[in-house]
Short mmCIF file of C-alpha atoms in Angstrom, two decimals:
data_model
loop_
_atom_site.label_atom_id
_atom_site.label_comp_id
_atom_site.label_asym_id
_atom_site.label_seq_id
_atom_site.Cartn_x
_atom_site.Cartn_y
_atom_site.Cartn_z
CA MET A 15 6.23 -64.36 -20.83
CA ARG A 16 8.14 -63.46 -24.21
CA ILE A 17 10.20 -60.29 -23.99
CA ASP A 18 11.05 -59.23 -27.56
CA ILE A 19 14.31 -57.46 -27.44
CA TRP A 20 14.38 -56.25 -31.02
CA THR A 21 11.35 -54.57 -32.47
CA HIS A 22 11.89 -51.50 -34.67
CA ILE A 23 9.88 -48.39 -34.42
CA LEU A 24 9.77 -45.01 -36.39
CA SER A 25 9.47 -42.20 -34.02
CA PRO A 26 7.32 -39.07 -35.06
CA ALA A 27 10.72 -37.20 -35.38
CA TYR A 28 11.97 -39.78 -38.01
CA VAL A 29 8.72 -39.88 -39.83
CA GLU A 30 8.67 -36.16 -40.25
CA HIS A 31 12.23 -36.26 -41.70
CA LEU A 32 11.31 -39.17 -43.97
CA VAL A 33 8.32 -37.28 -45.44
CA CYS A 34 10.24 -34.06 -45.83
CA LYS A 35 13.39 -35.52 -47.23
CA HIS A 36 12.48 -38.74 -49.01
CA PRO A 37 8.87 -38.26 -50.13
CA ARG A 38 9.41 -40.49 -53.27
CA GLY A 39 12.09 -42.79 -51.87
CA ARG A 40 12.21 -44.66 -48.63
CA ALA A 41 9.31 -42.86 -46.98
CA PRO A 42 6.51 -44.65 -48.93
CA PHE A 43 8.02 -48.02 -48.21
CA LEU A 44 8.58 -47.47 -44.49
CA LEU A 45 5.35 -45.79 -43.83
CA ALA A 46 3.45 -48.50 -45.43
CA GLN A 47 4.48 -50.64 -42.62
CA ARG A 48 1.82 -49.21 -40.42
CA ALA A 49 3.06 -50.89 -37.18
CA LEU A 50 6.38 -49.06 -37.51
CA HIS A 51 4.70 -45.68 -36.71
CA ASP A 52 1.03 -46.29 -35.71
CA ILE A 53 1.21 -46.92 -32.00
CA GLU A 54 -2.46 -47.85 -31.52
CA PHE A 55 -2.34 -50.27 -34.42
CA ARG A 56 0.90 -51.74 -32.86
CA LEU A 57 -0.76 -52.19 -29.59
CA ARG A 58 -3.45 -54.25 -31.24
CA VAL A 59 -0.86 -56.46 -32.90
CA ILE A 60 0.73 -57.04 -29.39
CA ASP A 61 -2.77 -57.83 -27.98
CA ASP A 62 -3.17 -60.48 -30.66
CA GLN A 63 0.21 -62.06 -29.71
CA ARG A 64 -0.87 -62.45 -26.17
CA ARG A 65 -3.19 -65.26 -27.36
CA GLN A 66 0.02 -67.35 -27.41
CA GLY A 67 1.00 -66.13 -23.99
CA ASP A 68 2.08 -62.86 -22.35
CA TYR A 69 4.26 -60.72 -24.74
CA ARG A 70 6.09 -57.45 -24.45
CA GLN A 71 8.40 -55.52 -26.73
CA ILE A 72 11.55 -53.48 -26.33
CA LEU A 73 11.46 -50.72 -28.87
CA THR A 74 14.58 -50.15 -30.95
CA PRO A 75 15.02 -47.28 -33.36
CA MET A 76 15.04 -47.65 -37.08
CA PRO A 77 18.70 -47.89 -38.26
CA ALA A 78 20.05 -44.47 -39.17
CA PRO A 79 20.98 -45.33 -42.92
CA LEU A 80 17.42 -46.25 -43.51
CA VAL A 81 16.09 -42.93 -42.41
CA PHE A 82 19.00 -40.53 -43.29
CA ASP A 83 21.30 -40.25 -46.27
CA THR A 84 25.10 -40.23 -45.77
CA HIS A 85 25.41 -36.44 -45.75
CA ALA A 86 22.67 -36.16 -42.96
CA ILE A 87 24.32 -38.82 -40.85
CA ALA A 88 27.40 -36.70 -40.71
CA GLY A 89 25.63 -33.38 -40.63
CA PRO A 90 25.15 -31.07 -37.84
CA LYS A 91 21.35 -31.46 -37.54
CA LEU A 92 21.43 -35.21 -36.86
CA GLY A 93 22.11 -34.69 -33.01
CA GLY A 94 18.75 -32.80 -32.49
CA LEU A 95 16.85 -35.29 -34.53
CA VAL A 96 18.20 -38.20 -32.64
CA ARG A 97 17.72 -36.69 -29.21
CA ARG A 98 14.07 -35.98 -30.18
CA ASN A 99 13.65 -39.53 -31.40
CA ASN A 100 15.07 -40.91 -27.98
CA ASP A 101 12.76 -38.56 -26.04
CA GLU A 102 9.89 -39.78 -28.01
CA LEU A 103 10.70 -43.53 -27.81
CA GLY A 104 11.01 -43.18 -24.01
CA GLU A 105 7.70 -41.36 -23.79
CA ILE A 106 5.93 -44.12 -25.83
CA ALA A 107 7.41 -46.94 -23.67
CA ALA A 108 6.33 -45.09 -20.52
CA GLN A 109 2.89 -44.58 -21.62
CA HIS A 110 2.32 -48.33 -22.40
CA PRO A 111 4.34 -50.37 -19.93
CA ASP A 112 2.18 -53.51 -20.23
CA SER A 113 3.16 -53.64 -23.87
CA PHE A 114 6.63 -52.07 -24.04
CA ALA A 115 9.26 -53.18 -21.51
CA GLY A 116 11.29 -50.16 -22.40
CA PHE A 117 13.43 -48.78 -25.23
CA VAL A 118 16.83 -48.60 -26.72
CA ALA A 119 18.45 -45.28 -27.81
CA ALA A 120 19.88 -44.13 -31.12
CA THR A 121 23.04 -42.08 -31.31
CA PRO A 122 24.60 -39.40 -33.65
CA ILE A 123 27.26 -42.17 -34.47
CA ALA A 124 29.38 -40.15 -36.73
CA ASP A 125 30.44 -38.09 -33.84
CA PRO A 126 31.97 -40.29 -31.10
CA ASP A 127 31.78 -37.70 -28.49
CA ALA A 128 28.23 -36.69 -29.08
CA ALA A 129 27.20 -40.33 -29.42
CA THR A 130 28.71 -41.00 -26.04
CA GLU A 131 27.00 -38.11 -24.43
CA GLU A 132 23.61 -38.85 -25.86
CA ALA A 133 23.96 -42.58 -24.84
CA ILE A 134 24.89 -41.77 -21.21
CA ARG A 135 21.85 -39.18 -21.15
CA CYS A 136 19.44 -41.77 -22.35
CA VAL A 137 20.57 -44.51 -19.98
CA THR A 138 20.77 -42.45 -16.85
CA GLU A 139 18.00 -39.86 -17.45
CA LEU A 140 15.44 -41.58 -19.67
CA GLY A 141 15.98 -45.27 -18.47
CA ALA A 142 17.05 -46.85 -21.82
CA PHE A 143 18.21 -50.22 -21.81
CA GLY A 144 21.20 -49.23 -23.99
CA VAL A 145 22.00 -47.91 -27.41
CA GLN A 146 21.72 -49.39 -30.94
CA LEU A 147 24.80 -48.93 -33.13
CA GLU A 148 24.79 -49.56 -37.05
CA ALA A 149 27.72 -51.91 -38.00
CA ASP A 150 29.98 -49.26 -40.14
CA ALA A 151 26.98 -48.08 -41.78
CA ALA A 152 28.59 -44.69 -42.62
CA ASN A 153 32.21 -45.60 -42.79
CA VAL A 154 32.70 -45.13 -38.99
CA PRO A 155 34.47 -48.35 -37.96
CA LEU A 156 33.36 -49.10 -34.42
CA HIS A 157 36.55 -50.82 -33.44
CA GLU A 158 38.63 -47.70 -33.78
CA HIS A 159 39.88 -46.09 -30.66
CA ARG A 160 37.67 -43.06 -30.97
CA TYR A 161 34.67 -45.08 -30.06
CA ASP A 162 36.06 -46.60 -27.01
CA SER A 163 34.59 -44.00 -24.76
CA LEU A 164 31.23 -44.93 -25.90
CA PHE A 165 31.74 -48.73 -25.07
CA ALA A 166 33.51 -47.85 -21.83
CA ALA A 167 30.37 -45.70 -20.69
CA MET A 168 28.03 -48.60 -21.59
CA ASP A 169 30.15 -51.12 -19.79
CA GLU A 170 30.35 -49.04 -16.72
CA LEU A 171 26.52 -48.31 -16.62
CA GLY A 172 25.80 -52.06 -17.24
CA ALA A 173 23.89 -51.02 -20.38
CA GLY A 174 23.61 -52.95 -23.53
CA VAL A 175 24.98 -52.25 -27.07
CA TRP A 176 22.50 -53.53 -29.74
CA LEU A 177 24.69 -54.07 -32.93
CA HIS A 178 22.65 -53.80 -36.09
CA PRO A 179 24.00 -54.43 -39.63
CA CYS A 180 22.90 -51.69 -42.20
CA ARG A 181 25.44 -51.26 -44.93
CA THR A 182 24.12 -51.00 -48.53
CA PRO A 183 26.33 -51.87 -51.84
CA GLY A 184 27.03 -48.23 -52.07
CA ALA A 185 28.81 -47.99 -48.80
CA PRO A 186 32.60 -48.10 -48.43
CA GLY A 187 33.88 -51.56 -48.03
CA PHE A 188 30.82 -53.39 -49.24
CA ALA A 189 30.82 -55.69 -52.22
CA PRO A 190 29.18 -53.77 -55.16
CA ASP A 191 28.08 -57.05 -56.83
CA THR A 192 25.60 -57.70 -53.98
CA ALA A 193 23.37 -54.89 -55.25
CA SER A 194 21.12 -57.17 -57.31
CA PHE A 195 18.56 -59.70 -55.85
CA LEU A 196 18.70 -57.97 -52.40
CA LEU A 197 21.90 -60.05 -51.67
CA TRP A 198 23.36 -57.22 -49.79
CA GLN A 199 20.56 -57.45 -47.18
CA VAL A 200 19.90 -61.19 -47.06
CA PHE A 201 23.63 -62.33 -46.87
CA GLY A 202 25.72 -59.09 -46.71
CA TRP A 203 24.31 -58.00 -43.45
CA THR A 204 25.08 -61.20 -41.72
CA LEU A 205 28.69 -60.93 -43.09
CA ASP A 206 28.85 -57.30 -41.92
CA THR A 207 27.77 -58.22 -38.50
CA THR A 208 30.40 -60.99 -38.26
CA ILE A 209 33.10 -58.69 -39.54
CA THR A 210 32.22 -55.91 -37.13
CA ILE A 211 32.25 -58.21 -34.10
CA SER A 212 35.51 -59.70 -35.19
CA GLN A 213 37.17 -56.38 -35.58
CA LEU A 214 35.90 -55.32 -32.25
CA ILE A 215 37.29 -58.52 -30.72
CA PHE A 216 40.74 -58.32 -32.15
CA ALA A 217 40.91 -54.69 -31.21
CA GLY A 218 40.63 -55.94 -27.62
CA ILE A 219 37.17 -54.77 -26.66
CA TYR A 220 36.48 -57.45 -24.19
CA ASP A 221 39.98 -57.23 -22.60
CA ARG A 222 39.35 -53.53 -21.97
CA HIS A 223 35.53 -53.94 -21.02
CA PRO A 224 35.12 -57.65 -19.92
CA TYR A 225 31.43 -56.86 -18.72
CA LEU A 226 30.35 -55.30 -21.92
CA LYS A 227 26.88 -56.42 -22.98
CA LEU A 228 27.29 -56.64 -26.82
CA ILE A 229 24.14 -57.92 -28.44
CA ALA A 230 24.35 -58.98 -32.04
CA HIS A 231 21.40 -59.13 -34.36
CA HIS A 232 20.40 -62.15 -36.42
CA GLY A 233 22.01 -64.72 -34.17
CA GLY A 234 25.46 -63.39 -34.33
CA GLY A 235 25.65 -63.56 -38.14
CA LEU A 236 28.01 -66.30 -39.33
CA ILE A 237 29.73 -66.88 -36.09
CA PRO A 238 28.00 -69.90 -34.71
CA HIS A 239 28.02 -71.59 -38.36
CA CYS A 240 31.71 -70.96 -38.83
CA CYS A 241 32.97 -71.58 -35.38
CA GLY A 242 35.33 -74.31 -36.58
CA ARG A 243 37.07 -71.83 -38.89
CA ILE A 244 37.36 -69.30 -35.86
CA GLU A 245 39.03 -72.00 -33.82
CA MET A 246 41.47 -72.53 -36.73
CA MET A 247 42.54 -69.00 -36.86
CA PRO A 248 45.67 -69.14 -34.43
CA ARG A 249 47.03 -71.96 -36.51
CA LEU A 250 46.59 -70.02 -39.73
CA ALA A 251 48.13 -66.76 -38.65
CA GLY A 252 51.17 -67.40 -40.94
CA LEU A 253 48.95 -66.89 -43.98
CA ASP A 254 48.22 -63.36 -43.02
CA PRO A 255 50.67 -61.17 -44.91
CA SER A 256 49.81 -58.03 -42.87
CA GLY A 257 50.87 -59.75 -39.57
CA SER A 258 47.84 -58.31 -37.87
CA LEU A 259 46.49 -61.53 -36.70
CA THR A 260 49.81 -62.53 -35.00
CA GLU A 261 49.94 -59.26 -33.49
CA ALA A 262 46.58 -59.49 -32.00
CA LEU A 263 47.13 -63.06 -30.78
CA ASP A 264 50.20 -61.92 -28.89
CA ARG A 265 48.21 -59.01 -27.27
CA LEU A 266 44.90 -60.70 -26.40
CA GLU A 267 44.34 -62.43 -23.09
CA LYS A 268 42.22 -65.36 -24.38
CA GLU A 269 41.95 -67.36 -27.52
CA PRO A 270 39.70 -65.79 -30.26
CA ILE A 271 36.84 -68.36 -29.97
CA ASP A 272 36.60 -67.63 -26.21
CA TYR A 273 35.81 -63.97 -27.09
CA PHE A 274 33.20 -64.90 -29.65
CA ARG A 275 31.42 -66.76 -27.10
CA MET A 276 31.05 -63.84 -24.86
CA VAL A 277 28.74 -62.05 -27.43
CA TYR A 278 25.00 -61.99 -26.73
CA VAL A 279 22.65 -62.66 -29.68
CA ASP A 280 18.99 -62.58 -30.48
CA THR A 281 16.81 -65.06 -32.30
CA ALA A 282 15.79 -62.94 -35.42
CA MET A 283 16.32 -65.81 -37.88
CA PHE A 284 13.06 -65.48 -39.69
CA GLY A 285 12.21 -69.15 -39.64
CA GLY A 286 14.31 -72.32 -39.65
CA HIS A 287 14.67 -73.89 -36.24
CA ASN A 288 17.92 -75.48 -37.45
CA GLY A 289 19.56 -72.18 -37.49
CA VAL A 290 18.18 -71.32 -34.11
CA LYS A 291 19.50 -74.54 -32.64
CA CYS A 292 22.94 -73.76 -34.13
CA VAL A 293 22.90 -70.42 -32.31
CA VAL A 294 21.91 -71.73 -29.02
CA ASP A 295 24.33 -74.67 -29.31
CA PHE A 296 27.31 -72.25 -29.90
CA PHE A 297 26.57 -69.42 -27.58
CA GLY A 298 24.66 -71.37 -24.91
CA PRO A 299 21.07 -70.62 -23.65
CA ASP A 300 22.41 -68.04 -21.25
CA ARG A 301 23.59 -65.75 -23.99
CA VAL A 302 20.57 -65.86 -26.48
CA LEU A 303 17.68 -63.48 -26.11
CA PHE A 304 14.32 -63.74 -27.91
CA GLY A 305 14.26 -61.02 -30.58
CA THR A 306 12.28 -61.00 -33.82
CA ASP A 307 12.91 -57.84 -35.89
CA ALA A 308 9.10 -57.08 -35.78
CA PRO A 309 7.22 -55.51 -37.39
CA LEU A 310 9.28 -55.61 -40.63
CA ASP A 311 7.57 -58.70 -42.24
CA ALA A 312 4.75 -57.13 -44.08
CA HIS A 313 2.42 -58.61 -41.57
CA ALA A 314 2.81 -56.02 -38.88
CA GLY A 315 5.23 -58.37 -37.11
CA SER A 316 2.73 -61.18 -36.49
CA HIS A 317 4.64 -63.48 -38.80
CA PHE A 318 8.13 -62.87 -37.43
CA ILE A 319 6.83 -63.12 -33.81
CA SER A 320 4.88 -66.31 -34.26
CA THR A 321 7.63 -67.89 -36.46
CA THR A 322 10.50 -67.18 -33.92
CA THR A 323 8.32 -68.43 -31.05
CA SER A 324 7.74 -71.63 -33.09
CA ASP A 325 11.44 -72.09 -33.93
CA LEU A 326 12.50 -71.91 -30.35
CA ASP A 327 9.72 -74.09 -29.28
CA GLY A 328 10.75 -76.69 -31.91
CA ALA A 329 14.51 -76.31 -31.57
CA ILE A 330 15.13 -76.13 -27.91
CA ALA A 331 14.09 -79.22 -25.83
CA SER A 332 14.96 -77.99 -22.40
CA ALA A 333 12.06 -75.97 -20.75
CA ALA A 334 14.62 -74.16 -18.56
CA SER A 335 16.54 -73.08 -21.78
CA ARG A 336 13.33 -71.85 -23.49
CA HIS A 337 12.46 -69.83 -20.30
CA ALA A 338 15.79 -68.24 -20.25
CA ILE A 339 15.65 -67.26 -23.90
CA PHE A 340 12.11 -66.14 -23.87
CA GLU A 341 12.41 -63.92 -20.74
CA GLY A 342 14.84 -64.99 -18.01
CA ASN A 343 17.95 -63.60 -19.84
CA ALA A 344 16.35 -60.36 -20.55
CA GLU A 345 15.44 -59.93 -16.98
CA ARG A 346 18.93 -60.81 -15.75
CA ILE A 347 20.91 -59.04 -18.37
CA LEU A 348 18.80 -55.98 -19.18
CA ARG A 349 16.84 -55.80 -15.84
CA THR A 350 13.40 -55.57 -17.53
CA LYS A 351 11.43 -56.41 -14.43
CA PRO A 352 9.39 -53.33 -13.11
CA GLY A 353 11.35 -51.60 -10.49
CA ALA A 354 14.81 -52.85 -11.86
CA ARG A 355 15.49 -49.42 -13.51
CA PRO A 356 17.17 -47.15 -13.97
CA PHE A 357 20.67 -48.25 -14.52
CA THR A 358 23.27 -47.32 -11.96
CA PRO A 359 27.06 -47.55 -12.44
CA GLY A 360 28.51 -50.85 -11.81
CA PRO A 361 30.02 -53.12 -14.58
CA LYS A 362 29.11 -56.35 -13.21
CA SER A 363 25.38 -55.52 -12.91
CA GLY A 364 23.19 -58.00 -14.48
CA ARG A 365 25.91 -60.74 -15.32
#
């Protein structure tokens, strides 16, 4: 069995918004990805994948900045659209349990209180596995105290937090010279993931919520590849003119590298088993979950799914480790087995 924990979908609510608000912009590109919104077509793709062994998807929403403009993300109508999106994803997953193990909810992220309320509703009432948050996509730094209630709720419920990078060159804090050649997406997003996780760690997220299931996209960005530099950070604190690193080191209960190893990650590396091996070597096979980013590969997901499967088969020699990554970790951490739902309060659940 392969349980694909990161597969995007456009709900009918989001499709309607795109067609109405962006008829000549994003809508044509996204709607051309048929498996994003045509469920019957998507089910056929999943059936084709079963020729390589049993396969199920966890549905994750399209990142808000790819559907809504900045004004809409902060606007009063977003909450209703997000709620409808979540209801629709829950219904799709429930109608096709053999193909979809479940879903991940979206939140009206610009409003921390509303985001927390919607996240709790989706986990406790709809059975969502957790929520997807976009890494500072609309100038809402997730490490700020106002978002702690959201992380606290997910920790208490034992639910996951899928962390998705999604800033563009026009967003605050993003390097404008990455606008050309799609550098903002290919390299910028991995950096953004790394920075967001680092900010959360140094803000004490794991000291406050030690059982938090934070799941980072694309193998955790640059973290496994720069682990030596992370280990050097305490010795380089004197180079920080702001003094923030020294203050954080005095406050944190562990060494920085120990917190980075607490992150869960997926395998959406798009080919290249060397990268997958590095991810597994750093985080360990018990914190890596099979995820592909399907269907965003121009082949309805078939390329990403097959390539990621091949990457793992080629990079990980241990059959036990491959089993853990393909399905065991999802069953243990997210409780994907039938009958293991819904979530009930208890932060140690699934650890």
